[in-house]
C-alpha cells in the first residue's frame, strides 16, 4: 500500500550558457517541504565499483529496483531522518560534471490521468536522485536514463526534473504514470517553473531540443486530449489551470520573469506565461539567488511588506520558512572542467541567508554539513542558518537592514573565495586537485561559520534591548 505523502512545492530556475554572464550553465531550485523543519545534510557519496547485487527499497511507497554495481561519486542533500521521511537526495553534481535537481512537483490534469493513471509503487521523488545521478554521463543522458526507468516502473506522482552539464540544460516533466516530455533550454534563454506543467509547444521533429515518452502523440490523439485547434501544447494537454494555480503557482513564475525582464508587463495570475524566455542582460549566480530568495519584494504582494492583508497574503511567495535547501548548480566554461562545477547551497531561509559555494570535485564535506542532527544544536550549518533566519524574521523591521548588509558582504567574501581558489587550482591536477578543492570547501565553511556566528550573536544582543518588559524612570527619581 502506498504511504501517505505530502507533496513538496518548489520553484525552479534554469539558464543556458549564452544567457549567463560568464558562460556557465545553471540549474537552481528551492527544495520546499510540507513541514517547516525537515533537517537535511550535505555530503559526498563515494564512487562505487564492482559492488555485489543490491536492491533499492523505498520506505515511502515500497518501490524496489536493482542498484547498478558501478556508480560515479556525487554530491547529495538528503533528509536526516531517512527512516521516517525517505531519502530525498534532491540535488547534486556527479564526478562527470553532470548536475541534477529533483524534483519540482507538477500536476497532470484528470483527463490525461484517467487514461494513464499514476503508478502507486512507481519511481518517486524520494528515490529518483539516488537512482539516476550516479549513473549518467551528460544532461541529455540523464533524460534518456530516467525516461527508461519511468517506462519500466511508472511514476506515482508528477515531477519536474532538472539536468545540466557544461553545454546543455534540460527540463523534464513527468505528468502521468508513464508519459513525459523534456525540453532543452536554448543556450541564450532561461526558464522558470513553479509546480505547474511548464513546457509549451513541442517539436517532435527536433530531437536536439525535445525528448518524449514512447507513444505520447498516439496517446493524446486516441484519447482526444488536445484542446487546441492548432499545435501541440504540452501544458494545455497535460497541465492544469485552476484557482489554486493562480494563487499558488503562476505568481512565482511572474515574479521571477519580472526580475529578469522588468520591461515586460504581465498578469501574475496568467496561465499563459511563457516557459522559454530571453533577456537583454547576462544572468549571474546572484540574479538566480535573488529570485529564489524573494517574496515579491518591492510589490504590494510582499507578505513582509506594509500593504493590506488582501494583497500581502494573496500569493504564495518563492522563499518560505519551509524551504529546506536552496541551491544553484553552476558548471563554468571559463576554467578547466576539473574545477568548473560549483554547488551554491543555502540551508537557511533564502530570504535571510547566503548561498555558500562548494566545489563538486571533492571527497567530503565539513561535518557541520554532513552530520546534521535532528534537533537544533550549536554546531551544524543547517541549524546555524535556520536559527539566523528565525531571529531576523522575528524582529524583521529592526533586523532586516543589518541582515541585508550581512548577506551582501557574504556575497563579496564568497565570490573572492571562489576566485582565489580557482587561481590556486591551477597548481594541481588529478587527485591532488581533488584534495585541494576539498580543502577549499572546508575553508569556506570555517569562514562562514565565524562570520555567521558573530552576526547572530550581535542580533541576539540587540534583540535583548527590544523587550517590551521595560520601564524608563526619570533619572532624578
Tab-separated table of C-alpha atoms in Angstrom:
chain	number	residue	atom	x	y	z
A	1	UNK	CA	0.000	0.000	0.000
A	2	UNK	CA	1.290	3.448	-0.873
A	3	UNK	CA	2.323	5.521	2.121
A	4	UNK	CA	0.740	8.924	2.635
A	5	UNK	CA	2.915	11.601	1.079
A	6	UNK	CA	2.846	15.350	1.398
A	7	UNK	CA	3.990	16.666	-1.962
A	8	UNK	CA	6.666	19.320	-1.894
A	9	UNK	CA	6.237	22.654	-3.597
A	10	UNK	CA	9.387	24.060	-5.119
A	11	UNK	CA	10.497	26.807	-7.519
A	12	UNK	CA	12.911	26.161	-10.412
A	13	UNK	CA	15.234	28.364	-12.484
A	14	UNK	CA	17.229	27.111	-15.491
A	15	UNK	CA	19.716	29.178	-17.535
A	16	UNK	CA	21.587	28.356	-20.758
A	17	UNK	CA	25.295	29.064	-21.143
A	18	UNK	CA	24.967	32.006	-23.559
A	19	UNK	CA	22.466	33.682	-21.257
A	20	UNK	CA	24.868	33.839	-18.289
A	21	UNK	CA	27.455	36.471	-17.536
A	22	UNK	CA	30.375	34.015	-17.500
A	23	UNK	CA	29.236	31.301	-19.916
A	24	UNK	CA	28.099	28.923	-17.174
A	25	UNK	CA	25.118	26.642	-17.336
A	26	UNK	CA	22.927	26.895	-14.239
A	27	UNK	CA	20.061	24.902	-12.784
A	28	UNK	CA	18.583	26.007	-9.478
A	29	UNK	CA	15.694	25.165	-7.183
A	30	UNK	CA	14.172	25.804	-3.795
A	31	UNK	CA	13.545	22.470	-2.082
A	32	UNK	CA	10.356	23.206	-0.147
A	33	UNK	CA	8.864	20.546	2.094
A	34	UNK	CA	5.485	20.196	3.757
A	35	UNK	CA	6.886	20.862	7.235
A	36	UNK	CA	8.770	23.938	8.422
A	37	UNK	CA	11.562	21.692	9.692
A	38	UNK	CA	12.785	18.717	7.700
A	39	UNK	CA	16.518	18.737	8.516
A	40	UNK	CA	18.864	17.967	5.654
A	41	UNK	CA	22.542	17.235	5.361
A	42	UNK	CA	25.060	17.784	2.577
A	43	UNK	CA	27.606	15.087	1.854
A	44	UNK	CA	29.712	13.402	-0.827
A	45	UNK	CA	28.674	9.895	-1.813
A	46	UNK	CA	31.787	7.983	-2.915
A	47	UNK	CA	32.130	6.276	-6.271
A	48	UNK	CA	31.263	2.576	-6.330
A	49	UNK	CA	32.865	-0.197	-8.380
A	50	UNK	CA	32.050	-3.887	-8.754
A	51	UNK	CA	29.501	-3.881	-5.961
A	52	UNK	CA	27.548	-7.089	-5.260
A	53	UNK	CA	23.926	-7.333	-6.354
A	54	UNK	CA	21.760	-4.981	-4.266
A	55	UNK	CA	18.166	-3.818	-4.246
A	56	UNK	CA	16.914	-0.316	-3.562
A	57	UNK	CA	13.789	-0.253	-1.396
A	58	UNK	CA	11.774	2.915	-0.811
A	59	UNK	CA	10.233	3.216	2.628
A	60	UNK	CA	7.704	5.672	1.204
A	61	UNK	CA	5.837	3.560	-1.337
A	62	UNK	CA	7.580	0.189	-1.423
A	63	UNK	CA	9.282	0.834	-4.771
A	64	UNK	CA	12.149	-1.572	-5.455
A	65	UNK	CA	14.815	-1.648	-8.158
A	66	UNK	CA	18.261	-3.192	-8.598
A	67	UNK	CA	21.183	-0.892	-7.825
A	68	UNK	CA	23.906	-0.888	-10.515
A	69	UNK	CA	27.266	-2.275	-9.457
A	70	UNK	CA	29.187	0.834	-10.589
A	71	UNK	CA	28.373	4.470	-9.937
A	72	UNK	CA	30.052	7.872	-10.020
A	73	UNK	CA	30.922	9.952	-6.969
A	74	UNK	CA	28.292	12.645	-6.382
A	75	UNK	CA	27.116	15.356	-4.001
A	76	UNK	CA	23.708	14.986	-2.352
A	77	UNK	CA	21.429	16.785	0.109
A	78	UNK	CA	19.241	14.046	1.629
A	79	UNK	CA	16.921	14.247	4.600
A	80	UNK	CA	18.390	13.405	8.002
A	81	UNK	CA	15.550	11.159	9.151
A	82	UNK	CA	15.516	8.885	6.110
A	83	UNK	CA	13.816	6.107	8.081
A	84	UNK	CA	10.812	8.381	8.608
A	85	UNK	CA	10.847	10.767	5.664
A	86	UNK	CA	12.641	8.855	2.911
A	87	UNK	CA	15.993	9.556	1.253
A	88	UNK	CA	15.122	12.535	-0.965
A	89	UNK	CA	18.718	13.197	-2.104
A	90	UNK	CA	17.281	16.168	-4.043
A	91	UNK	CA	20.295	17.943	-5.584
A	92	UNK	CA	23.883	17.317	-6.585
A	93	UNK	CA	26.644	17.078	-9.178
A	94	UNK	CA	28.475	13.883	-10.093
A	95	UNK	CA	32.161	13.491	-10.969
A	96	UNK	CA	31.331	13.644	-14.686
A	97	UNK	CA	30.185	17.273	-14.244
A	98	UNK	CA	26.526	16.361	-14.593
A	99	UNK	CA	24.160	18.280	-12.326
A	100	UNK	CA	20.696	17.135	-11.344
A	101	UNK	CA	17.946	18.526	-9.124
A	102	UNK	CA	14.801	16.545	-8.371
A	103	UNK	CA	12.077	17.411	-8.145
A	104	UNK	CA	9.699	20.229	-8.997
A	105	UNK	CA	6.291	18.790	-8.161
A	106	UNK	CA	3.888	19.143	-11.094
A	107	UNK	CA	0.326	18.008	-11.576
A	108	UNK	CA	-1.279	16.335	-14.555
A	109	UNK	CA	-4.933	17.017	-15.235
A	110	UNK	CA	-7.644	14.404	-14.581
A	111	UNK	CA	-8.448	13.997	-18.286
A	112	UNK	CA	-4.932	12.690	-19.009
A	113	UNK	CA	-4.573	10.765	-15.752
A	114	UNK	CA	-7.823	8.941	-16.442
A	115	UNK	CA	-6.128	7.131	-19.322
A	116	UNK	CA	-2.633	6.741	-17.814
A	117	UNK	CA	-3.029	6.711	-14.019
A	118	UNK	CA	-0.154	7.225	-11.629
A	119	UNK	CA	1.566	4.020	-10.502
A	120	UNK	CA	1.358	3.765	-6.710
A	121	UNK	CA	4.609	1.851	-6.240
A	122	UNK	CA	6.495	3.511	-9.094
A	123	UNK	CA	9.686	5.587	-9.066
A	124	UNK	CA	9.033	8.585	-6.810
A	125	UNK	CA	10.977	11.678	-5.767
A	126	UNK	CA	12.382	10.044	-2.648
A	127	UNK	CA	14.291	7.520	-4.790
A	128	UNK	CA	14.795	9.384	-8.025
A	129	UNK	CA	18.026	11.310	-7.468
A	130	UNK	CA	19.822	8.336	-5.902
A	131	UNK	CA	18.867	6.018	-8.758
A	132	UNK	CA	19.816	8.388	-11.574
A	133	UNK	CA	22.622	10.869	-10.774
A	134	UNK	CA	25.405	8.304	-10.097
A	135	UNK	CA	24.819	6.615	-13.454
A	136	UNK	CA	24.621	9.382	-16.086
A	137	UNK	CA	27.311	10.981	-18.266
A	138	UNK	CA	25.525	14.078	-19.564
A	139	UNK	CA	22.340	16.084	-19.131
A	140	UNK	CA	20.856	14.517	-22.248
A	141	UNK	CA	21.846	11.079	-20.960
A	142	UNK	CA	20.047	11.895	-17.705
A	143	UNK	CA	16.772	12.439	-19.558
A	144	UNK	CA	17.186	9.205	-21.520
A	145	UNK	CA	18.143	7.200	-18.436
A	146	UNK	CA	15.230	8.464	-16.360
A	147	UNK	CA	12.862	8.024	-19.284
A	148	UNK	CA	13.741	4.326	-19.459
A	149	UNK	CA	13.106	3.950	-15.714
A	150	UNK	CA	9.709	5.622	-15.986
A	151	UNK	CA	8.801	3.345	-18.883
A	152	UNK	CA	9.792	0.304	-16.814
A	153	UNK	CA	8.437	1.260	-13.384
A	154	UNK	CA	5.979	4.098	-13.890
A	155	UNK	CA	5.632	7.203	-11.736
A	156	UNK	CA	3.421	7.670	-8.649
A	157	UNK	CA	3.419	11.480	-8.949
A	158	UNK	CA	4.070	14.371	-11.297
A	159	UNK	CA	7.682	15.528	-11.248
A	160	UNK	CA	9.805	18.148	-12.984
A	161	UNK	CA	13.476	17.134	-13.132
A	162	UNK	CA	16.429	19.427	-13.894
A	163	UNK	CA	19.611	18.265	-15.657
A	164	UNK	CA	22.684	20.154	-16.835
A	165	UNK	CA	26.270	19.687	-17.920
A	166	UNK	CA	28.838	22.167	-19.234
A	167	UNK	CA	26.987	22.502	-22.538
A	168	UNK	CA	23.284	21.756	-22.121
A	169	UNK	CA	20.386	22.405	-19.741
A	170	UNK	CA	17.279	20.179	-19.826
A	171	UNK	CA	13.941	20.268	-18.038
A	172	UNK	CA	11.902	17.032	-17.953
A	173	UNK	CA	8.249	16.903	-16.867
A	174	UNK	CA	6.689	13.563	-15.901
A	175	UNK	CA	2.938	14.147	-15.851
A	176	UNK	CA	1.154	10.781	-15.805
A	177	UNK	CA	2.042	7.227	-14.904
A	178	UNK	CA	4.277	6.805	-17.960
A	179	UNK	CA	4.262	9.931	-20.106
A	180	UNK	CA	6.735	12.799	-20.128
A	181	UNK	CA	8.358	15.482	-22.258
A	182	UNK	CA	11.797	17.063	-21.847
A	183	UNK	CA	12.944	20.300	-23.443
A	184	UNK	CA	16.434	21.672	-23.810
A	185	UNK	CA	16.663	25.262	-22.614
A	186	UNK	CA	18.177	27.213	-25.514
A	187	UNK	CA	21.700	28.427	-24.813
A	188	UNK	CA	20.593	32.081	-24.936
A	189	UNK	CA	17.498	31.621	-22.780
A	190	UNK	CA	16.214	30.993	-19.259
A	191	UNK	CA	13.150	29.284	-17.857
A	192	UNK	CA	11.235	29.355	-14.564
A	193	UNK	CA	8.805	26.724	-13.283
A	194	UNK	CA	6.645	26.610	-10.170
A	195	UNK	CA	4.551	23.475	-9.588
A	196	UNK	CA	2.644	23.687	-12.861
A	197	UNK	CA	3.295	21.914	-16.109
A	198	UNK	CA	5.522	24.470	-17.827
A	199	UNK	CA	6.620	23.166	-21.240
A	200	UNK	CA	4.544	24.543	-24.087
A	201	UNK	CA	4.789	23.776	-27.833
A	202	UNK	CA	6.627	20.517	-28.559
A	203	UNK	CA	8.505	19.938	-31.828
A	204	UNK	CA	8.535	16.184	-32.328
A	205	UNK	CA	10.849	16.517	-35.347
A	206	UNK	CA	13.557	18.299	-33.330
A	207	UNK	CA	15.478	15.655	-31.328
A	208	UNK	CA	18.222	18.154	-30.491
A	209	UNK	CA	15.817	20.099	-28.320
A	210	UNK	CA	12.997	17.724	-27.351
A	211	UNK	CA	12.697	14.208	-25.965
A	212	UNK	CA	9.483	12.471	-25.015
A	213	UNK	CA	7.947	9.213	-23.877
A	214	UNK	CA	7.266	6.499	-26.407
A	215	UNK	CA	3.783	6.730	-27.906
A	216	UNK	CA	2.816	10.064	-26.347
A	217	UNK	CA	1.440	11.511	-29.600
A	218	UNK	CA	-0.701	8.462	-30.236
A	219	UNK	CA	-1.870	8.509	-26.602
A	220	UNK	CA	-3.051	12.103	-26.912
A	221	UNK	CA	-4.775	11.505	-30.228
A	222	UNK	CA	-6.506	8.275	-29.184
A	223	UNK	CA	-7.901	9.849	-26.019
A	224	UNK	CA	-8.840	13.232	-27.537
A	225	UNK	CA	-6.697	15.198	-25.079
A	226	UNK	CA	-5.513	18.125	-27.236
A	227	UNK	CA	-7.868	21.076	-26.632
A	228	UNK	CA	-6.210	23.415	-29.163
A	229	UNK	CA	-7.200	23.997	-32.769
A	230	UNK	CA	-3.540	24.113	-33.785
A	231	UNK	CA	-0.222	22.958	-32.342
A	232	UNK	CA	0.754	20.512	-29.629
A	233	UNK	CA	0.992	22.449	-26.351
A	234	UNK	CA	2.174	20.108	-23.601
A	235	UNK	CA	0.949	22.481	-20.875
A	236	UNK	CA	-2.549	22.679	-22.364
A	237	UNK	CA	-2.784	18.936	-22.972
A	238	UNK	CA	-1.439	17.611	-19.665
A	239	UNK	CA	-1.383	20.571	-17.253
A	240	UNK	CA	-3.812	22.400	-15.013
A	241	UNK	CA	-5.154	25.936	-14.880
A	242	UNK	CA	-7.054	26.258	-11.621
A	243	UNK	CA	-7.790	28.819	-8.950
A	244	UNK	CA	-5.065	27.209	-6.826
A	245	UNK	CA	-2.567	27.653	-9.667
A	246	UNK	CA	-3.389	31.344	-9.912
A	247	UNK	CA	-2.657	31.947	-6.226
A	248	UNK	CA	-0.006	29.328	-5.526
A	249	UNK	CA	1.964	28.808	-8.718
A	250	UNK	CA	1.756	31.296	-11.579
A	251	UNK	CA	2.627	34.385	-9.444
A	252	UNK	CA	6.052	32.897	-8.663
A	253	UNK	CA	6.819	32.484	-12.356
A	254	UNK	CA	5.551	36.014	-12.948
A	255	UNK	CA	7.836	37.467	-10.296
A	256	UNK	CA	10.915	35.592	-11.486
A	257	UNK	CA	10.321	36.798	-15.032
A	258	UNK	CA	9.682	40.314	-13.698
A	259	UNK	CA	13.120	40.266	-12.059
A	260	UNK	CA	14.880	39.329	-15.302
A	261	UNK	CA	12.574	41.144	-17.729
A	262	UNK	CA	11.210	44.163	-15.815
A	263	UNK	CA	10.244	45.818	-19.104
A	264	UNK	CA	7.624	43.122	-19.827
A	265	UNK	CA	4.215	43.729	-18.245
A	266	UNK	CA	2.331	40.522	-17.423
A	267	UNK	CA	-0.545	39.364	-15.251
A	268	UNK	CA	0.718	37.426	-12.186
A	269	UNK	CA	-2.299	35.128	-12.480
A	270	UNK	CA	-1.967	34.356	-16.168
A	271	UNK	CA	-1.896	30.694	-17.192
A	272	UNK	CA	-0.029	31.597	-20.379
A	273	UNK	CA	3.226	32.984	-19.027
A	274	UNK	CA	5.998	31.859	-21.392
A	275	UNK	CA	8.294	28.964	-20.488
A	276	UNK	CA	11.298	29.901	-22.635
A	277	UNK	CA	12.382	33.497	-22.006
A	278	UNK	CA	15.213	35.759	-23.089
A	279	UNK	CA	16.568	38.902	-21.502
A	280	UNK	CA	18.838	41.681	-22.744
A	281	UNK	CA	21.325	41.385	-19.869
A	282	UNK	CA	23.534	38.497	-18.832
A	283	UNK	CA	22.322	36.460	-15.842
A	284	UNK	CA	24.573	35.885	-12.829
A	285	UNK	CA	24.515	33.452	-9.930
A	286	UNK	CA	23.384	36.382	-7.771
A	287	UNK	CA	20.401	37.015	-10.077
A	288	UNK	CA	19.251	33.432	-9.647
A	289	UNK	CA	19.830	33.612	-5.895
A	290	UNK	CA	17.742	36.784	-5.729
A	291	UNK	CA	14.789	35.109	-7.422
A	292	UNK	CA	14.935	32.069	-5.140
A	293	UNK	CA	15.277	34.246	-2.032
A	294	UNK	CA	12.458	36.600	-2.971
A	295	UNK	CA	8.990	37.156	-1.545
A	296	UNK	CA	7.528	39.618	-4.057
A	297	UNK	CA	9.962	42.263	-2.832
A	298	UNK	CA	9.027	45.825	-3.773
A	299	UNK	CA	5.478	44.865	-4.724
A	300	UNK	CA	2.197	45.070	-2.854
A	301	UNK	CA	2.196	41.262	-2.621
A	302	UNK	CA	5.176	41.088	-0.236
A	303	UNK	CA	3.976	39.240	2.921
A	304	UNK	CA	6.666	41.103	4.884
A	305	UNK	CA	5.715	44.468	3.404
A	306	UNK	CA	3.406	47.269	4.555
A	307	UNK	CA	0.455	46.542	2.252
A	308	UNK	CA	-3.065	45.433	3.056
A	309	UNK	CA	-3.582	41.799	4.042
A	310	UNK	CA	-5.714	41.240	0.943
A	311	UNK	CA	-2.630	41.901	-1.181
A	312	UNK	CA	0.149	40.679	1.136
A	313	UNK	CA	-1.461	37.284	1.634
A	314	UNK	CA	-2.816	36.825	-1.879
A	315	UNK	CA	0.059	34.808	-3.361
A	316	UNK	CA	2.406	32.101	-2.114
A	317	UNK	CA	5.954	33.567	-2.018
A	318	UNK	CA	9.053	31.928	-3.511
A	319	UNK	CA	11.246	31.883	-0.390
A	320	UNK	CA	9.463	30.228	2.533
A	321	UNK	CA	10.187	29.081	6.060
A	322	UNK	CA	9.829	25.515	4.776
A	323	UNK	CA	12.499	25.909	2.104
A	324	UNK	CA	14.912	23.298	3.477
A	325	UNK	CA	17.664	23.986	0.992
A	326	UNK	CA	18.048	26.288	-1.944
A	327	UNK	CA	20.746	25.577	-4.487
A	328	UNK	CA	22.333	26.872	-7.666
A	329	UNK	CA	24.257	24.185	-9.564
A	330	UNK	CA	26.784	26.008	-11.715
A	331	UNK	CA	29.018	24.491	-14.391
A	332	UNK	CA	31.563	27.041	-15.560
A	333	UNK	CA	33.163	27.076	-19.003
A	334	UNK	CA	35.901	29.635	-18.330
A	335	UNK	CA	38.030	27.283	-16.200
A	336	UNK	CA	39.249	23.664	-16.582
A	337	UNK	CA	36.429	21.139	-16.224
A	338	UNK	CA	38.029	19.525	-13.187
A	339	UNK	CA	37.326	22.676	-11.165
A	340	UNK	CA	34.317	24.071	-13.035
A	341	UNK	CA	31.438	22.501	-11.082
A	342	UNK	CA	30.231	24.550	-8.109
A	343	UNK	CA	27.219	23.879	-5.910
A	344	UNK	CA	25.924	27.028	-4.188
A	345	UNK	CA	23.996	25.840	-1.114
A	346	UNK	CA	21.667	27.793	1.194
A	347	UNK	CA	20.473	25.824	4.230
A	348	UNK	CA	18.627	28.696	5.888
A	349	UNK	CA	15.515	30.533	4.726
A	350	UNK	CA	16.873	32.010	1.471
A	351	UNK	CA	15.333	35.421	2.191
A	352	UNK	CA	17.788	35.861	5.056
A	353	UNK	CA	20.734	33.527	4.407
A	354	UNK	CA	23.683	33.362	1.973
A	355	UNK	CA	24.448	30.742	-0.675
A	356	UNK	CA	27.772	29.069	0.141
A	357	UNK	CA	29.860	27.739	-2.805
A	358	UNK	CA	31.253	24.186	-2.756
A	359	UNK	CA	33.425	22.717	-5.488
A	360	UNK	CA	31.898	19.441	-6.672
A	361	UNK	CA	35.298	17.819	-7.283
A	362	UNK	CA	35.699	16.914	-3.614
A	363	UNK	CA	35.745	13.806	-1.439
A	364	UNK	CA	33.841	15.049	1.597
A	365	UNK	CA	32.114	17.997	3.254
A	366	UNK	CA	32.679	19.509	6.673
A	367	UNK	CA	30.905	17.562	9.468
A	368	UNK	CA	28.815	20.670	10.158
A	369	UNK	CA	27.144	19.909	6.814
A	370	UNK	CA	27.407	16.121	6.594
A	371	UNK	CA	26.300	15.298	10.161
A	372	UNK	CA	23.192	17.438	10.661
A	373	UNK	CA	21.324	16.357	13.807
A	374	UNK	CA	17.549	16.063	14.001
A	375	UNK	CA	17.236	18.799	16.626
A	376	UNK	CA	18.778	22.241	16.966
A	377	UNK	CA	22.417	22.421	18.028
A	378	UNK	CA	25.246	24.962	18.007
A	379	UNK	CA	27.483	23.156	15.507
A	380	UNK	CA	25.657	22.194	12.309
A	381	UNK	CA	25.302	24.529	9.341
A	382	UNK	CA	21.634	23.676	8.805
A	383	UNK	CA	20.662	24.764	12.304
A	384	UNK	CA	23.021	27.752	12.310
A	385	UNK	CA	21.314	29.272	9.281
A	386	UNK	CA	17.811	28.267	10.395
A	387	UNK	CA	18.475	29.948	13.724
A	388	UNK	CA	19.642	33.125	11.995
A	389	UNK	CA	16.562	33.151	9.761
A	390	UNK	CA	14.205	32.856	12.710
A	391	UNK	CA	15.940	35.662	14.601
A	392	UNK	CA	15.836	38.053	11.642
A	393	UNK	CA	12.191	37.411	10.802
A	394	UNK	CA	11.096	37.671	14.457
A	395	UNK	CA	12.327	41.286	14.528
A	396	UNK	CA	12.061	41.953	10.804
A	397	UNK	CA	11.764	45.741	10.902
A	398	UNK	CA	14.666	46.057	13.340
A	399	UNK	CA	16.978	43.449	11.776
A	400	UNK	CA	16.364	43.303	8.032
A	401	UNK	CA	18.753	46.133	7.122
A	402	UNK	CA	21.578	44.527	9.091
A	403	UNK	CA	20.757	41.143	7.574
A	404	UNK	CA	20.835	42.616	4.073
A	405	UNK	CA	24.275	44.066	4.807
A	406	UNK	CA	25.433	40.679	6.146
A	407	UNK	CA	24.248	38.804	3.047
A	408	UNK	CA	25.734	41.438	0.742
A	409	UNK	CA	29.114	41.244	2.475
A	410	UNK	CA	28.943	37.447	2.367
A	411	UNK	CA	28.412	37.510	-1.403
A	412	UNK	CA	31.578	39.543	-1.820
A	413	UNK	CA	33.551	37.275	0.516
A	414	UNK	CA	32.315	34.137	-1.212
A	415	UNK	CA	32.991	35.474	-4.702
A	416	UNK	CA	36.531	36.324	-3.609
A	417	UNK	CA	36.951	32.861	-2.123
A	418	UNK	CA	35.932	31.193	-5.397
A	419	UNK	CA	38.218	33.405	-7.469
A	420	UNK	CA	41.218	32.778	-5.204
A	421	UNK	CA	40.518	29.047	-5.015
A	422	UNK	CA	40.395	28.797	-8.804
A	423	UNK	CA	43.725	30.598	-9.084
A	424	UNK	CA	45.248	28.129	-6.652
A	425	UNK	CA	43.680	25.211	-8.503
A	426	UNK	CA	45.933	25.918	-11.479
A	427	UNK	CA	48.815	24.413	-9.497
A	428	UNK	CA	47.196	20.992	-9.094
A	429	UNK	CA	45.758	18.161	-11.138
A	430	UNK	CA	44.226	14.723	-10.619
A	431	UNK	CA	43.853	13.530	-7.039
A	432	UNK	CA	45.916	16.480	-5.791
A	433	UNK	CA	43.400	18.880	-7.304
A	434	UNK	CA	40.504	17.000	-5.694
A	435	UNK	CA	42.253	17.195	-2.321
A	436	UNK	CA	42.927	20.918	-2.810
A	437	UNK	CA	39.304	21.702	-3.707
A	438	UNK	CA	38.086	19.621	-0.759
A	439	UNK	CA	40.274	21.749	1.498
A	440	UNK	CA	38.817	24.913	-0.057
A	441	UNK	CA	35.322	23.665	0.758
A	442	UNK	CA	36.322	23.179	4.380
A	443	UNK	CA	37.896	26.625	4.392
A	444	UNK	CA	34.764	28.395	3.178
A	445	UNK	CA	32.755	26.558	5.838
A	446	UNK	CA	35.090	27.918	8.526
A	447	UNK	CA	34.841	31.449	7.173
A	448	UNK	CA	31.054	31.443	7.099
A	449	UNK	CA	30.749	29.770	10.494
A	450	UNK	CA	32.802	32.516	12.123
A	451	UNK	CA	31.008	35.320	10.268
A	452	UNK	CA	27.515	33.971	10.821
A	453	UNK	CA	28.053	33.102	14.487
A	454	UNK	CA	29.262	36.633	15.223
A	455	UNK	CA	26.393	38.188	13.290
A	456	UNK	CA	23.807	36.010	15.029
A	457	UNK	CA	25.259	36.898	18.421
A	458	UNK	CA	25.140	40.592	17.517
A	459	UNK	CA	21.453	40.269	16.640
A	460	UNK	CA	20.696	38.455	19.884
A	461	UNK	CA	22.417	41.216	21.870
A	462	UNK	CA	20.406	43.834	20.012
A	463	UNK	CA	17.235	41.805	20.471
A	464	UNK	CA	17.726	41.791	24.233
A	465	UNK	CA	17.288	45.566	24.190
A	466	UNK	CA	13.945	45.330	22.355
A	467	UNK	CA	11.942	43.698	25.120
A	468	UNK	CA	8.550	45.186	25.976
A	469	UNK	CA	9.247	44.401	29.604
A	470	UNK	CA	10.968	47.716	30.246
A	471	UNK	CA	10.236	50.964	32.021
A	472	UNK	CA	12.164	54.205	31.937
A	473	UNK	CA	12.162	56.364	35.057
A	474	UNK	CA	13.304	59.922	35.417
A	475	UNK	CA	16.989	59.640	36.339
A	476	UNK	CA	16.443	62.161	39.126
A	477	UNK	CA	13.980	59.921	40.943
